[in-house]
């Protein structure tokens, strides 16, 4: 066997997915320099050549992202028809759940299909601990009967240059508002996001204010990456048109980790819905307020605490609501938080007065979670 790991990653277009892979490779370089890293696209089925590379390695590591979904196999990880073709230990690293409602109690009965359960059984029995990125995911894993897991946080939290450093409180000159995705299917969430943006633009009228797209606004690039219906990218472009009409600056940082890193490194305050914008800002000790639109953001709050506001109060998850959503184009499964904009402005004012003390606590929690991440990496084969 060669001194290498194969990691299966999911970065196609979303800047946050690229950040996970980028920071994971840094973690291996810093804490497991004895292992070479070979990166393979997780959504592609493993052919004979890829299987040969994997089976010559010390382990196959399924890397990061909201990959723990009901049909994780084959939707997220295509793998092979027969898991026995993979001869080396299979291990998960920094994986998260993807629950739209995202309440803690949803972890008690988190659905997984037969193929996903078989994979998790194989992972659980690998002889090595695997890792997840938040406590909601850890609870969902446990209640499905799998116990050989640690809560390490997402790999994107960790930059060795910022471990055990303090929050950097600087004068706010540039504010970035990251756009979520719930507005694609929810009129109330779209209305709320526009309300948030207009209010924040007014509040920071004397500062540089910009809305940030983590998915590409280039229709062809988006279509090539996701092979999905045009609705997603069309809605993003419609939103960009709305921003233009309202004289609000915006930028597209999709396509690489470097785009995200370079952009947010020049930002003083992040507001908005993108989980990895919030993770990155916390990772380098900068100010950020995250707005939740699903269980991923709620998972962040369970992992590092910090400032996470509820963008929605409920999500209809019944069979009837799913049917109505398909039949009626304007049926809204979200109950948007009508008090959010007032709360967001109030939160900005309050945290400014107390020097963002909750983010100081988040910075310390990231350092504590890094210890567990180190334990996880050092016990790998």
Short mmCIF file of C-alpha atoms in Angstrom, two decimals:
data_model
loop_
_atom_site.label_atom_id
_atom_site.label_comp_id
_atom_site.label_asym_id
_atom_site.label_seq_id
_atom_site.Cartn_x
_atom_site.Cartn_y
_atom_site.Cartn_z
CA UNK A 1 0.00 0.00 0.00
CA UNK A 2 1.11 3.54 -0.77
CA UNK A 3 1.32 6.33 1.82
CA UNK A 4 -1.71 8.15 0.45
CA UNK A 5 -5.39 8.83 1.01
CA UNK A 6 -8.02 9.19 -1.68
CA UNK A 7 -10.60 11.86 -0.86
CA UNK A 8 -13.97 12.05 -2.62
CA UNK A 9 -15.06 15.67 -2.89
CA UNK A 10 -18.12 17.48 -4.24
CA UNK A 11 -16.95 20.85 -5.57
CA UNK A 12 -18.63 21.71 -8.88
CA UNK A 13 -19.36 25.44 -8.83
CA UNK A 14 -20.32 26.58 -5.33
CA UNK A 15 -17.45 28.53 -3.74
CA UNK A 16 -18.13 27.02 -0.31
CA UNK A 17 -17.62 23.46 -1.60
CA UNK A 18 -14.23 24.46 -2.97
CA UNK A 19 -13.31 25.99 0.40
CA UNK A 20 -14.00 22.68 2.18
CA UNK A 21 -11.62 20.83 -0.13
CA UNK A 22 -8.97 23.57 0.04
CA UNK A 23 -8.94 23.72 3.83
CA UNK A 24 -9.08 19.89 4.16
CA UNK A 25 -5.93 19.58 2.07
CA UNK A 26 -4.25 22.16 4.31
CA UNK A 27 -5.23 20.11 7.37
CA UNK A 28 -3.67 16.98 5.90
CA UNK A 29 -0.52 18.90 4.97
CA UNK A 30 -0.19 20.27 8.51
CA UNK A 31 -1.29 17.30 10.60
CA UNK A 32 -0.71 14.28 8.33
CA UNK A 33 2.24 15.28 6.13
CA UNK A 34 3.11 11.58 5.90
CA UNK A 35 0.20 11.06 3.49
CA UNK A 36 -0.20 12.19 -0.10
CA UNK A 37 -3.74 13.29 -1.03
CA UNK A 38 -5.44 12.19 -4.24
CA UNK A 39 -8.68 14.01 -5.01
CA UNK A 40 -11.50 12.33 -6.99
CA UNK A 41 -14.95 13.71 -7.82
CA UNK A 42 -17.42 12.05 -5.46
CA UNK A 43 -20.39 12.13 -7.83
CA UNK A 44 -18.65 10.04 -10.48
CA UNK A 45 -18.91 6.26 -10.36
CA UNK A 46 -15.63 4.55 -9.59
CA UNK A 47 -14.20 2.82 -12.65
CA UNK A 48 -11.47 0.15 -12.69
CA UNK A 49 -8.67 2.72 -12.80
CA UNK A 50 -10.01 4.75 -9.85
CA UNK A 51 -10.67 1.58 -7.83
CA UNK A 52 -7.07 0.51 -8.38
CA UNK A 53 -5.82 3.88 -7.03
CA UNK A 54 -8.14 3.63 -4.01
CA UNK A 55 -7.17 0.04 -3.21
CA UNK A 56 -3.48 0.99 -3.24
CA UNK A 57 -4.18 3.69 -0.63
CA UNK A 58 -4.41 3.65 3.15
CA UNK A 59 -8.06 4.79 3.16
CA UNK A 60 -10.91 6.24 1.15
CA UNK A 61 -12.18 9.44 2.79
CA UNK A 62 -15.60 10.92 1.96
CA UNK A 63 -15.03 14.62 2.34
CA UNK A 64 -17.24 17.30 3.83
CA UNK A 65 -20.34 19.10 2.64
CA UNK A 66 -24.04 18.46 3.44
CA UNK A 67 -23.53 14.92 2.12
CA UNK A 68 -25.51 12.99 4.73
CA UNK A 69 -28.82 12.80 2.90
CA UNK A 70 -31.35 10.02 2.48
CA UNK A 71 -29.94 8.97 -0.88
CA UNK A 72 -26.29 9.79 -0.13
CA UNK A 73 -25.62 6.69 -2.22
CA UNK A 74 -25.77 7.21 -5.17
CA UNK A 75 -26.73 10.93 -5.30
CA UNK A 76 -23.68 12.34 -3.48
CA UNK A 77 -21.26 9.42 -3.70
CA UNK A 78 -21.79 7.16 -6.71
CA UNK A 79 -19.11 4.70 -5.53
CA UNK A 80 -19.65 1.20 -6.98
CA UNK A 81 -22.57 -1.19 -7.17
CA UNK A 82 -20.70 -3.51 -4.82
CA UNK A 83 -18.99 -1.89 -1.81
CA UNK A 84 -16.80 -4.98 -1.51
CA UNK A 85 -14.91 -3.70 -4.57
CA UNK A 86 -13.39 -1.14 -2.17
CA UNK A 87 -10.82 -3.05 -0.13
CA UNK A 88 -9.54 -0.26 2.13
CA UNK A 89 -11.24 1.44 5.12
CA UNK A 90 -13.93 3.96 4.17
CA UNK A 91 -14.05 6.99 6.48
CA UNK A 92 -16.12 10.19 6.56
CA UNK A 93 -14.59 13.60 7.34
CA UNK A 94 -16.52 16.75 8.24
CA UNK A 95 -19.79 15.58 6.68
CA UNK A 96 -23.04 17.41 7.48
CA UNK A 97 -26.74 16.67 7.35
CA UNK A 98 -29.18 18.42 5.01
CA UNK A 99 -32.51 18.91 6.73
CA UNK A 100 -34.72 21.66 5.33
CA UNK A 101 -36.63 22.23 8.56
CA UNK A 102 -33.48 21.64 10.57
CA UNK A 103 -34.89 21.34 14.08
CA UNK A 104 -33.03 19.29 16.68
CA UNK A 105 -35.86 16.78 16.91
CA UNK A 106 -35.59 16.12 13.16
CA UNK A 107 -32.33 14.30 13.92
CA UNK A 108 -34.24 11.65 15.88
CA UNK A 109 -35.86 10.19 12.76
CA UNK A 110 -33.50 11.18 9.96
CA UNK A 111 -34.26 9.02 6.89
CA UNK A 112 -31.54 7.06 5.08
CA UNK A 113 -32.05 4.64 2.19
CA UNK A 114 -30.77 1.06 2.20
CA UNK A 115 -27.62 1.78 0.20
CA UNK A 116 -26.72 4.73 2.44
CA UNK A 117 -27.28 2.64 5.58
CA UNK A 118 -25.06 -0.10 4.15
CA UNK A 119 -22.30 2.42 3.48
CA UNK A 120 -22.58 3.88 6.99
CA UNK A 121 -22.41 0.37 8.46
CA UNK A 122 -19.20 -0.21 6.53
CA UNK A 123 -17.84 3.16 7.76
CA UNK A 124 -18.91 2.51 11.36
CA UNK A 125 -17.14 -0.86 11.32
CA UNK A 126 -13.97 0.40 9.62
CA UNK A 127 -11.92 0.26 12.80
CA UNK A 128 -11.38 4.04 12.60
CA UNK A 129 -13.42 6.98 13.83
CA UNK A 130 -15.17 9.16 11.27
CA UNK A 131 -16.09 12.82 11.68
CA UNK A 132 -19.10 15.09 11.18
CA UNK A 133 -19.32 18.88 11.06
CA UNK A 134 -21.98 19.66 13.70
CA UNK A 135 -23.94 18.17 16.59
CA UNK A 136 -27.21 17.92 14.63
CA UNK A 137 -25.45 15.57 12.21
CA UNK A 138 -23.87 13.64 15.07
CA UNK A 139 -27.30 13.14 16.62
CA UNK A 140 -28.81 12.02 13.30
CA UNK A 141 -25.98 9.49 12.91
CA UNK A 142 -26.40 8.19 16.46
CA UNK A 143 -30.16 7.77 16.15
CA UNK A 144 -29.59 5.69 13.03
CA UNK A 145 -27.46 3.36 15.13
CA UNK A 146 -23.94 4.49 14.22
CA UNK A 147 -21.62 5.48 17.08
CA UNK A 148 -18.04 5.55 15.81
CA UNK A 149 -18.10 9.27 14.98
CA UNK A 150 -16.61 12.51 16.33
CA UNK A 151 -17.85 16.09 15.99
CA UNK A 152 -14.79 17.79 14.49
CA UNK A 153 -16.45 20.71 12.74
CA UNK A 154 -16.15 21.37 9.01
CA UNK A 155 -12.57 21.39 7.63
CA UNK A 156 -13.29 24.94 6.39
CA UNK A 157 -13.10 26.26 9.98
CA UNK A 158 -9.37 25.68 10.22
CA UNK A 159 -6.48 27.84 9.05
CA UNK A 160 -3.29 27.14 11.02
CA UNK A 161 -2.35 30.84 10.93
CA UNK A 162 -5.46 31.72 12.94
CA UNK A 163 -5.64 28.88 15.47
CA UNK A 164 -5.50 30.30 19.03
CA UNK A 165 -5.80 33.88 17.82
CA UNK A 166 -8.27 36.55 18.91
CA UNK A 167 -11.21 38.11 17.09
CA UNK A 168 -10.02 40.98 14.88
CA UNK A 169 -12.25 43.96 15.56
CA UNK A 170 -11.66 46.63 12.93
CA UNK A 171 -13.62 49.58 11.67
CA UNK A 172 -16.26 48.41 9.22
CA UNK A 173 -15.61 49.82 5.75
CA UNK A 174 -16.78 46.95 3.56
CA UNK A 175 -19.95 44.91 4.16
CA UNK A 176 -20.85 41.78 2.20
CA UNK A 177 -24.35 40.29 2.14
CA UNK A 178 -24.38 36.67 0.95
CA UNK A 179 -27.41 35.45 -0.94
CA UNK A 180 -29.12 32.22 0.06
CA UNK A 181 -31.00 29.70 -2.06
CA UNK A 182 -34.37 29.29 -0.32
CA UNK A 183 -35.80 32.18 -2.37
CA UNK A 184 -35.73 29.93 -5.46
CA UNK A 185 -38.77 28.01 -4.19
CA UNK A 186 -40.19 30.41 -1.62
CA UNK A 187 -41.82 33.78 -2.41
CA UNK A 188 -41.81 34.71 1.28
CA UNK A 189 -38.07 34.01 1.63
CA UNK A 190 -37.36 36.02 -1.52
CA UNK A 191 -39.35 38.97 -0.17
CA UNK A 192 -37.53 38.69 3.15
CA UNK A 193 -34.06 38.61 1.56
CA UNK A 194 -34.83 41.70 -0.51
CA UNK A 195 -36.10 43.45 2.60
CA UNK A 196 -32.89 42.47 4.47
CA UNK A 197 -30.71 43.77 1.66
CA UNK A 198 -32.50 47.11 1.27
CA UNK A 199 -32.39 47.73 5.02
CA UNK A 200 -28.69 46.83 5.29
CA UNK A 201 -27.81 48.95 2.27
CA UNK A 202 -29.50 51.91 3.93
CA UNK A 203 -27.80 51.24 7.26
CA UNK A 204 -24.39 51.08 5.61
CA UNK A 205 -25.04 53.82 3.06
CA UNK A 206 -21.70 55.44 3.91
CA UNK A 207 -19.81 52.13 3.52
CA UNK A 208 -19.03 49.82 0.63
CA UNK A 209 -21.96 47.38 0.48
CA UNK A 210 -22.16 44.43 -1.88
CA UNK A 211 -24.32 41.32 -2.40
CA UNK A 212 -22.38 38.11 -3.01
CA UNK A 213 -23.39 35.14 -5.17
CA UNK A 214 -21.67 31.85 -4.30
CA UNK A 215 -23.25 30.08 -7.31
CA UNK A 216 -22.40 31.19 -10.83
CA UNK A 217 -24.52 33.76 -12.64
CA UNK A 218 -23.21 32.34 -15.92
CA UNK A 219 -26.06 30.15 -17.17
CA UNK A 220 -23.79 27.83 -19.16
CA UNK A 221 -21.33 27.29 -16.30
CA UNK A 222 -24.16 26.55 -13.89
CA UNK A 223 -25.86 24.14 -16.30
CA UNK A 224 -22.58 22.32 -16.97
CA UNK A 225 -21.92 21.95 -13.24
CA UNK A 226 -25.31 20.73 -12.05
CA UNK A 227 -27.21 19.39 -15.10
CA UNK A 228 -30.34 20.74 -13.43
CA UNK A 229 -33.41 22.62 -14.59
CA UNK A 230 -32.83 26.29 -15.48
CA UNK A 231 -35.02 27.50 -12.59
CA UNK A 232 -32.14 27.80 -10.11
CA UNK A 233 -29.83 29.87 -12.30
CA UNK A 234 -32.70 31.90 -13.79
CA UNK A 235 -33.87 32.91 -10.32
CA UNK A 236 -30.32 33.97 -9.44
CA UNK A 237 -30.10 36.06 -12.59
CA UNK A 238 -33.52 37.59 -11.89
CA UNK A 239 -32.25 38.51 -8.43
CA UNK A 240 -29.16 40.11 -9.97
CA UNK A 241 -31.45 42.13 -12.25
CA UNK A 242 -33.42 43.30 -9.21
CA UNK A 243 -30.17 44.36 -7.50
CA UNK A 244 -29.16 46.30 -10.59
CA UNK A 245 -32.51 48.09 -10.73
CA UNK A 246 -32.06 49.09 -7.09
CA UNK A 247 -28.51 50.31 -7.67
CA UNK A 248 -27.00 47.66 -5.40
CA UNK A 249 -23.55 46.29 -6.22
CA UNK A 250 -23.12 42.52 -6.52
CA UNK A 251 -20.39 40.04 -7.35
CA UNK A 252 -20.06 36.37 -8.35
CA UNK A 253 -17.32 34.47 -6.45
CA UNK A 254 -18.22 30.97 -7.65
CA UNK A 255 -15.77 28.46 -9.07
CA UNK A 256 -12.87 28.27 -6.62
CA UNK A 257 -11.78 28.47 -2.99
CA UNK A 258 -9.39 31.26 -3.90
CA UNK A 259 -12.30 33.43 -5.09
CA UNK A 260 -14.00 33.05 -1.72
CA UNK A 261 -10.82 33.52 0.32
CA UNK A 262 -9.63 36.58 -1.56
CA UNK A 263 -13.06 38.20 -1.49
CA UNK A 264 -13.97 37.72 2.17
CA UNK A 265 -10.44 38.48 3.36
CA UNK A 266 -11.11 42.05 2.20
CA UNK A 267 -14.54 42.20 3.94
CA UNK A 268 -14.97 43.65 7.44
CA UNK A 269 -18.50 42.42 8.16
CA UNK A 270 -20.43 39.56 6.58
CA UNK A 271 -24.21 39.33 6.81
CA UNK A 272 -26.42 36.81 5.09
CA UNK A 273 -27.32 33.24 4.32
CA UNK A 274 -24.20 31.42 3.07
CA UNK A 275 -22.88 28.99 5.65
CA UNK A 276 -19.32 28.94 4.31
CA UNK A 277 -19.07 32.71 4.20
CA UNK A 278 -19.89 32.66 7.92
CA UNK A 279 -17.51 29.76 8.57
CA UNK A 280 -14.68 31.48 6.73
CA UNK A 281 -15.16 34.82 8.49
CA UNK A 282 -15.19 33.10 11.88
CA UNK A 283 -12.14 31.06 10.89
CA UNK A 284 -10.07 34.23 10.37
CA UNK A 285 -11.56 36.06 13.35
CA UNK A 286 -13.77 38.52 11.47
CA UNK A 287 -17.30 39.72 12.12
CA UNK A 288 -20.22 37.73 10.71
CA UNK A 289 -23.93 37.22 11.30
CA UNK A 290 -25.49 34.18 9.64
CA UNK A 291 -29.18 33.87 8.75
CA UNK A 292 -30.55 30.34 8.73
CA UNK A 293 -32.57 29.00 5.82
CA UNK A 294 -32.18 25.29 6.63
CA UNK A 295 -30.55 22.80 8.99
CA UNK A 296 -27.04 23.54 7.73
CA UNK A 297 -27.02 26.95 9.42
CA UNK A 298 -28.60 25.53 12.56
CA UNK A 299 -25.82 22.96 12.58
CA UNK A 300 -23.24 25.76 12.52
CA UNK A 301 -24.81 27.23 15.64
CA UNK A 302 -24.55 23.86 17.39
CA UNK A 303 -20.87 23.54 16.37
CA UNK A 304 -19.46 26.97 17.26
CA UNK A 305 -22.36 28.94 18.79
CA UNK A 306 -21.87 32.49 17.51
CA UNK A 307 -24.54 34.65 15.91
CA UNK A 308 -27.12 32.77 13.84
CA UNK A 309 -30.56 34.33 13.33
CA UNK A 310 -33.67 32.46 12.19
CA UNK A 311 -34.63 33.38 8.65
CA UNK A 312 -37.68 31.15 8.84
CA UNK A 313 -39.96 29.99 11.64
CA UNK A 314 -41.25 26.77 10.11
CA UNK A 315 -41.09 24.60 7.01
CA UNK A 316 -43.98 22.40 5.89
CA UNK A 317 -42.61 18.92 5.41
CA UNK A 318 -45.77 16.82 5.06
CA UNK A 319 -46.62 14.70 2.01
CA UNK A 320 -49.54 17.03 1.18
CA UNK A 321 -47.27 20.11 1.23
CA UNK A 322 -44.83 18.39 -1.14
CA UNK A 323 -47.64 17.61 -3.59
CA UNK A 324 -49.05 21.13 -3.40
CA UNK A 325 -45.58 22.56 -3.99
CA UNK A 326 -45.32 20.61 -7.26
CA UNK A 327 -48.87 21.44 -8.41
CA UNK A 328 -49.08 25.10 -7.41
CA UNK A 329 -46.19 27.33 -8.53
CA UNK A 330 -46.74 29.88 -5.76
CA UNK A 331 -47.37 27.44 -2.90
CA UNK A 332 -44.89 28.34 -0.16
CA UNK A 333 -43.61 25.69 2.23
CA UNK A 334 -41.64 28.26 4.25
CA UNK A 335 -42.92 30.48 7.01
CA UNK A 336 -40.45 33.34 6.74
CA UNK A 337 -39.50 35.25 9.88
CA UNK A 338 -41.26 38.60 9.41
CA UNK A 339 -39.30 40.06 12.34
CA UNK A 340 -35.90 39.17 10.92
CA UNK A 341 -34.91 42.51 9.36
CA UNK A 342 -35.65 44.41 12.56
CA UNK A 343 -33.78 41.75 14.56
CA UNK A 344 -30.80 41.83 12.19
CA UNK A 345 -30.38 45.62 12.45
CA UNK A 346 -30.84 45.47 16.21
CA UNK A 347 -28.27 42.68 16.44
CA UNK A 348 -25.70 44.63 14.44
CA UNK A 349 -26.14 47.64 16.75
CA UNK A 350 -25.99 45.56 19.92
CA UNK A 351 -22.99 43.45 18.97
CA UNK A 352 -21.10 46.57 17.92
CA UNK A 353 -21.64 48.00 21.42
CA UNK A 354 -20.32 44.85 23.14
CA UNK A 355 -17.43 44.21 20.70
CA UNK A 356 -19.06 41.10 19.17
CA UNK A 357 -18.39 39.05 22.28
CA UNK A 358 -20.28 36.02 20.93
CA UNK A 359 -17.83 35.84 18.06
CA UNK A 360 -14.97 35.84 20.56
CA UNK A 361 -16.58 32.76 22.05
CA UNK A 362 -16.94 31.23 18.58
CA UNK A 363 -13.25 31.77 17.92
CA UNK A 364 -12.41 29.87 21.12
CA UNK A 365 -14.83 27.08 20.23
CA UNK A 366 -13.18 26.68 16.83
CA UNK A 367 -9.85 26.26 18.63
CA UNK A 368 -11.38 23.62 20.92
CA UNK A 369 -12.93 21.76 17.99
CA UNK A 370 -9.55 21.85 16.24
CA UNK A 371 -8.19 19.65 19.03
CA UNK A 372 -10.81 17.01 18.17
CA UNK A 373 -10.07 17.39 14.45
CA UNK A 374 -6.43 16.73 15.27
CA UNK A 375 -7.33 13.60 17.22
CA UNK A 376 -9.41 12.40 14.30
CA UNK A 377 -6.66 12.96 11.71
CA UNK A 378 -3.93 11.40 13.84
CA UNK A 379 -5.88 8.15 14.34
CA UNK A 380 -6.34 7.59 10.60
CA UNK A 381 -4.43 4.67 9.08
#
